[in-house]
Every structure is written in structure tokens, then in C-alpha cells.
mmCIF file of C-alpha atoms in Angstrom:
data_model
loop_
_atom_site.group_PDB
_atom_site.id
_atom_site.type_symbol
_atom_site.label_atom_id
_atom_site.label_comp_id
_atom_site.label_asym_id
_atom_site.label_seq_id
_atom_site.Cartn_x
_atom_site.Cartn_y
_atom_site.Cartn_z
ATOM 1 C CA UNK A 1 -29.657 11.236 10.241
ATOM 2 C CA UNK A 2 -29.717 13.673 7.573
ATOM 3 C CA UNK A 3 -27.083 15.503 9.253
ATOM 4 C CA UNK A 4 -24.807 12.494 9.060
ATOM 5 C CA UNK A 5 -25.674 11.769 5.525
ATOM 6 C CA UNK A 6 -24.519 15.306 4.531
ATOM 7 C CA UNK A 7 -21.302 14.853 6.471
ATOM 8 C CA UNK A 8 -20.266 11.719 4.806
ATOM 9 C CA UNK A 9 -21.156 12.867 1.266
ATOM 10 C CA UNK A 10 -19.134 16.091 1.893
ATOM 11 C CA UNK A 11 -16.670 13.968 3.482
ATOM 12 C CA UNK A 12 -16.347 11.867 0.672
ATOM 13 C CA UNK A 13 -16.471 13.869 -2.263
ATOM 14 C CA UNK A 14 -13.739 16.297 -1.037
ATOM 15 C CA UNK A 15 -11.468 13.293 -0.334
ATOM 16 C CA UNK A 16 -12.129 11.865 -3.759
ATOM 17 C CA UNK A 17 -10.918 14.949 -5.384
ATOM 18 C CA UNK A 18 -8.483 15.746 -2.692
ATOM 19 C CA UNK A 19 -6.614 12.143 -3.415
ATOM 20 C CA UNK A 20 -6.379 12.547 -6.858
ATOM 21 C CA UNK A 21 -5.000 16.152 -6.606
ATOM 22 C CA UNK A 22 -2.477 15.234 -4.010
ATOM 23 C CA UNK A 23 -1.504 12.156 -5.506
ATOM 24 C CA UNK A 24 -0.514 13.943 -8.811
ATOM 25 C CA UNK A 25 1.336 16.312 -6.656
ATOM 26 C CA UNK A 26 3.318 13.835 -4.593
ATOM 27 C CA UNK A 27 4.022 11.249 -7.138
ATOM 28 C CA UNK A 28 4.650 14.104 -10.273
ATOM 29 C CA UNK A 29 8.278 14.889 -9.103
ATOM 30 C CA UNK A 30 11.188 16.287 -10.996
ATOM 31 C CA UNK A 31 12.650 12.896 -11.669
ATOM 32 C CA UNK A 32 8.955 11.891 -12.857
ATOM 33 C CA UNK A 33 7.743 14.918 -14.463
ATOM 34 C CA UNK A 34 7.486 13.372 -17.531
ATOM 35 C CA UNK A 35 4.805 11.225 -16.316
ATOM 36 C CA UNK A 36 0.653 11.831 -15.683
ATOM 37 C CA UNK A 37 -1.181 10.547 -13.070
ATOM 38 C CA UNK A 38 -2.853 7.971 -15.466
ATOM 39 C CA UNK A 39 0.707 6.855 -16.397
ATOM 40 C CA UNK A 40 1.493 6.095 -12.666
ATOM 41 C CA UNK A 41 -1.422 3.726 -12.592
ATOM 42 C CA UNK A 42 -0.541 1.918 -15.877
ATOM 43 C CA UNK A 43 2.793 1.358 -14.208
ATOM 44 C CA UNK A 44 1.210 0.096 -11.151
ATOM 45 C CA UNK A 45 -1.183 -2.165 -12.930
ATOM 46 C CA UNK A 46 2.031 -3.768 -15.292
ATOM 47 C CA UNK A 47 3.769 -4.349 -11.965
ATOM 48 C CA UNK A 48 6.739 -6.015 -10.789
ATOM 49 C CA UNK A 49 8.078 -8.890 -11.799
ATOM 50 C CA UNK A 50 8.326 -10.843 -15.355
ATOM 51 C CA UNK A 51 5.456 -8.592 -16.710
ATOM 52 C CA UNK A 52 1.913 -9.373 -17.839
ATOM 53 C CA UNK A 53 -0.046 -9.436 -21.157
ATOM 54 C CA UNK A 54 -1.880 -6.573 -22.396
ATOM 55 C CA UNK A 55 -5.259 -7.901 -21.901
ATOM 56 C CA UNK A 56 -4.539 -8.546 -18.307
ATOM 57 C CA UNK A 57 -3.246 -5.316 -17.723
ATOM 58 C CA UNK A 58 -6.262 -3.513 -19.594
ATOM 59 C CA UNK A 59 -8.656 -6.085 -17.420
ATOM 60 C CA UNK A 60 -7.067 -4.631 -14.260
ATOM 61 C CA UNK A 61 -7.602 -1.154 -15.260
ATOM 62 C CA UNK A 62 -10.866 -1.519 -16.371
ATOM 63 C CA UNK A 63 -10.221 -0.217 -19.946
ATOM 64 C CA UNK A 64 -9.892 -1.414 -23.543
ATOM 65 C CA UNK A 65 -6.880 -2.610 -25.057
ATOM 66 C CA UNK A 66 -6.786 -0.040 -27.591
ATOM 67 C CA UNK A 67 -7.045 2.459 -24.759
ATOM 68 C CA UNK A 68 -3.875 0.518 -23.296
ATOM 69 C CA UNK A 69 -2.144 0.460 -26.289
ATOM 70 C CA UNK A 70 -2.089 4.298 -26.572
ATOM 71 C CA UNK A 71 -0.740 4.436 -22.982
ATOM 72 C CA UNK A 72 1.837 1.691 -23.646
ATOM 73 C CA UNK A 73 3.000 3.591 -26.677
ATOM 74 C CA UNK A 74 3.840 6.808 -24.840
ATOM 75 C CA UNK A 75 5.438 5.103 -21.599
ATOM 76 C CA UNK A 76 7.659 3.017 -24.071
ATOM 77 C CA UNK A 77 8.811 6.169 -25.614
ATOM 78 C CA UNK A 78 9.458 7.684 -22.411
ATOM 79 C CA UNK A 79 11.417 4.276 -21.379
ATOM 80 C CA UNK A 80 9.332 3.085 -18.417
ATOM 81 C CA UNK A 81 8.166 -0.037 -19.953
ATOM 82 C CA UNK A 82 9.383 -2.563 -22.699
ATOM 83 C CA UNK A 83 7.103 -4.849 -24.948
ATOM 84 C CA UNK A 84 7.893 -8.238 -26.314
ATOM 85 C CA UNK A 85 5.944 -10.649 -28.092
ATOM 86 C CA UNK A 86 5.120 -14.036 -26.890
ATOM 87 C CA UNK A 87 7.333 -16.801 -28.714
ATOM 88 C CA UNK A 88 4.349 -19.195 -28.409
ATOM 89 C CA UNK A 89 1.539 -17.057 -29.779
ATOM 90 C CA UNK A 90 2.821 -13.800 -31.645
ATOM 91 C CA UNK A 91 -0.703 -12.057 -31.334
ATOM 92 C CA UNK A 92 -0.053 -12.059 -27.118
ATOM 93 C CA UNK A 93 2.089 -8.888 -26.181
ATOM 94 C CA UNK A 94 4.044 -8.823 -22.809
ATOM 95 C CA UNK A 95 5.009 -5.643 -21.021
ATOM 96 C CA UNK A 96 7.452 -5.375 -18.105
ATOM 97 C CA UNK A 97 8.534 -2.595 -16.643
ATOM 98 C CA UNK A 98 12.552 -1.165 -17.380
ATOM 99 C CA UNK A 99 14.802 -0.072 -14.192
ATOM 100 C CA UNK A 100 13.261 3.345 -14.722
ATOM 101 C CA UNK A 101 9.549 1.952 -14.646
ATOM 102 C CA UNK A 102 10.460 -0.036 -11.567
ATOM 103 C CA UNK A 103 11.839 3.093 -9.742
ATOM 104 C CA UNK A 104 8.383 5.010 -10.781
ATOM 105 C CA UNK A 105 6.471 2.221 -9.267
ATOM 106 C CA UNK A 106 8.375 2.494 -6.206
ATOM 107 C CA UNK A 107 7.926 6.064 -5.745
ATOM 108 C CA UNK A 108 4.191 5.481 -6.507
ATOM 109 C CA UNK A 109 4.111 2.536 -4.038
ATOM 110 C CA UNK A 110 6.120 4.827 -1.224
ATOM 111 C CA UNK A 111 3.383 7.532 -1.623
ATOM 112 C CA UNK A 112 0.517 4.852 -1.260
ATOM 113 C CA UNK A 113 2.240 3.253 1.924
ATOM 114 C CA UNK A 114 2.664 6.984 3.440
ATOM 115 C CA UNK A 115 -0.655 7.729 3.079
ATOM 116 C CA UNK A 116 -1.929 4.340 4.662
ATOM 117 C CA UNK A 117 0.136 4.644 7.608
ATOM 118 C CA UNK A 118 -0.922 8.108 8.500
ATOM 119 C CA UNK A 119 -4.429 7.027 8.663
ATOM 120 C CA UNK A 120 -3.320 3.787 10.656
ATOM 121 C CA UNK A 121 -1.190 6.074 13.026
ATOM 122 C CA UNK A 122 -4.653 7.792 13.958
ATOM 123 C CA UNK A 123 -6.588 4.818 14.786
ATOM 124 C CA UNK A 124 -6.826 2.782 17.892
ATOM 125 C CA UNK A 125 -6.323 -1.261 17.381
ATOM 126 C CA UNK A 126 -10.203 -1.374 17.733
ATOM 127 C CA UNK A 127 -11.177 1.253 15.101
ATOM 128 C CA UNK A 128 -9.115 -0.599 12.284
ATOM 129 C CA UNK A 129 -11.956 -3.242 12.069
ATOM 130 C CA UNK A 130 -14.568 -0.550 11.610
ATOM 131 C CA UNK A 131 -12.294 1.618 9.125
ATOM 132 C CA UNK A 132 -11.737 -1.744 7.112
ATOM 133 C CA UNK A 133 -15.633 -2.311 7.091
ATOM 134 C CA UNK A 134 -16.252 1.004 5.724
ATOM 135 C CA UNK A 135 -14.074 1.218 3.219
ATOM 136 C CA UNK A 136 -14.905 -2.391 1.884
ATOM 137 C CA UNK A 137 -18.445 -1.072 1.655
ATOM 138 C CA UNK A 138 -17.387 1.938 -0.559
ATOM 139 C CA UNK A 139 -15.500 -0.552 -2.562
ATOM 140 C CA UNK A 140 -18.273 -3.004 -2.915
ATOM 141 C CA UNK A 141 -20.411 0.348 -4.268
ATOM 142 C CA UNK A 142 -17.950 1.333 -6.467
ATOM 143 C CA UNK A 143 -17.423 -2.119 -8.404
ATOM 144 C CA UNK A 144 -21.144 -2.539 -8.211
ATOM 145 C CA UNK A 145 -21.739 0.912 -9.676
ATOM 146 C CA UNK A 146 -19.390 0.446 -12.367
ATOM 147 C CA UNK A 147 -20.849 -3.212 -13.085
ATOM 148 C CA UNK A 148 -24.325 -1.787 -13.446
ATOM 149 C CA UNK A 149 -23.026 1.180 -15.606
ATOM 150 C CA UNK A 150 -21.558 -1.026 -17.803
ATOM 151 C CA UNK A 151 -24.725 -3.513 -18.066
ATOM 152 C CA UNK A 152 -26.997 -0.277 -18.781
ATOM 153 C CA UNK A 153 -24.572 0.585 -21.308
ATOM 154 C CA UNK A 154 -24.487 -2.874 -23.239
ATOM 155 C CA UNK A 155 -28.153 -2.593 -22.862
ATOM 156 C CA UNK A 156 -28.523 0.750 -25.048
ATOM 157 C CA UNK A 157 -25.972 -1.008 -27.433
ATOM 158 C CA UNK A 158 -28.078 -3.727 -28.379
#
């Protein structure tokens, strides 16, 4: 059991680091050299379609609206997103991808598709549910860990 623990821990730590580094190399191409990995994730959170409001995007990313505003200012200047105020409530700001932003979104989406397909190609039909269960447990851990940290931080502030 100890050996399995060490092996799994080693794989997870390396995998997380590799994904972050490789994703940056894969998605920040000549065409998108003015973007950072964080920019790409903001673009992904904005999504396709008619756009979303800043609060919803910040919630999706787990950051404050203030932090998102800084990232959005940069993406607006680089012409990946455009902002508009709500006609009903001028305090609400909607963000939508430009054509250039949609191109970056599709590029990032394609990287994720290739990564996922590479895994699926290595698995048999009977192995996929085991992988899904494993990744779900990992996702549950990360979400729970994040919530526990947020709760602890709030306890220290109050």
C-alpha cells in the first residue's frame, strides 16, 4: 500500500506540473503569443455565445471581480474580448469574445480535445468508468480542499 501511495503521489504531482507547462507551450503559439495561460483560462470562462456578466465569470474562475477586471482590461486591450454595460442595470458589465477571442477559445478547446482523446485511445471500454471515478474523486478532493481553505481564511478574518 505504501508503494502504491508513493507511486500515485509522484504521478499526480508530475501530472499537474506537466499539464500546466505543456498547456502553456501548446496553446501559446505564434498566433496567440500575446496571451498567457491565465488569459486563455479567462477566455475559456467567458465562453462562446452572447457573453456573460463579470460576476458569473469571476465565480466560475474562483477569483474576485477585481482580479477579473485586471485580466479583462488586458484582454480588451489585446482585442480578445469586448465589454458592454447592461441597458437595465448600468452596474452590470457583460463580456463577450471578439472573433479573435473565439479563435483563441477554439485553439484552447482543440488542445483539450486532443489531450482527452489521447487518454481515451489508450483505454478499453471497461477501463473508462474506472478513470471517470478516479478523476471524479480527484475533482471532489480539489473542490473540498478549496472550500475548506476558504472557510479557514474567513474564520481568521472574522
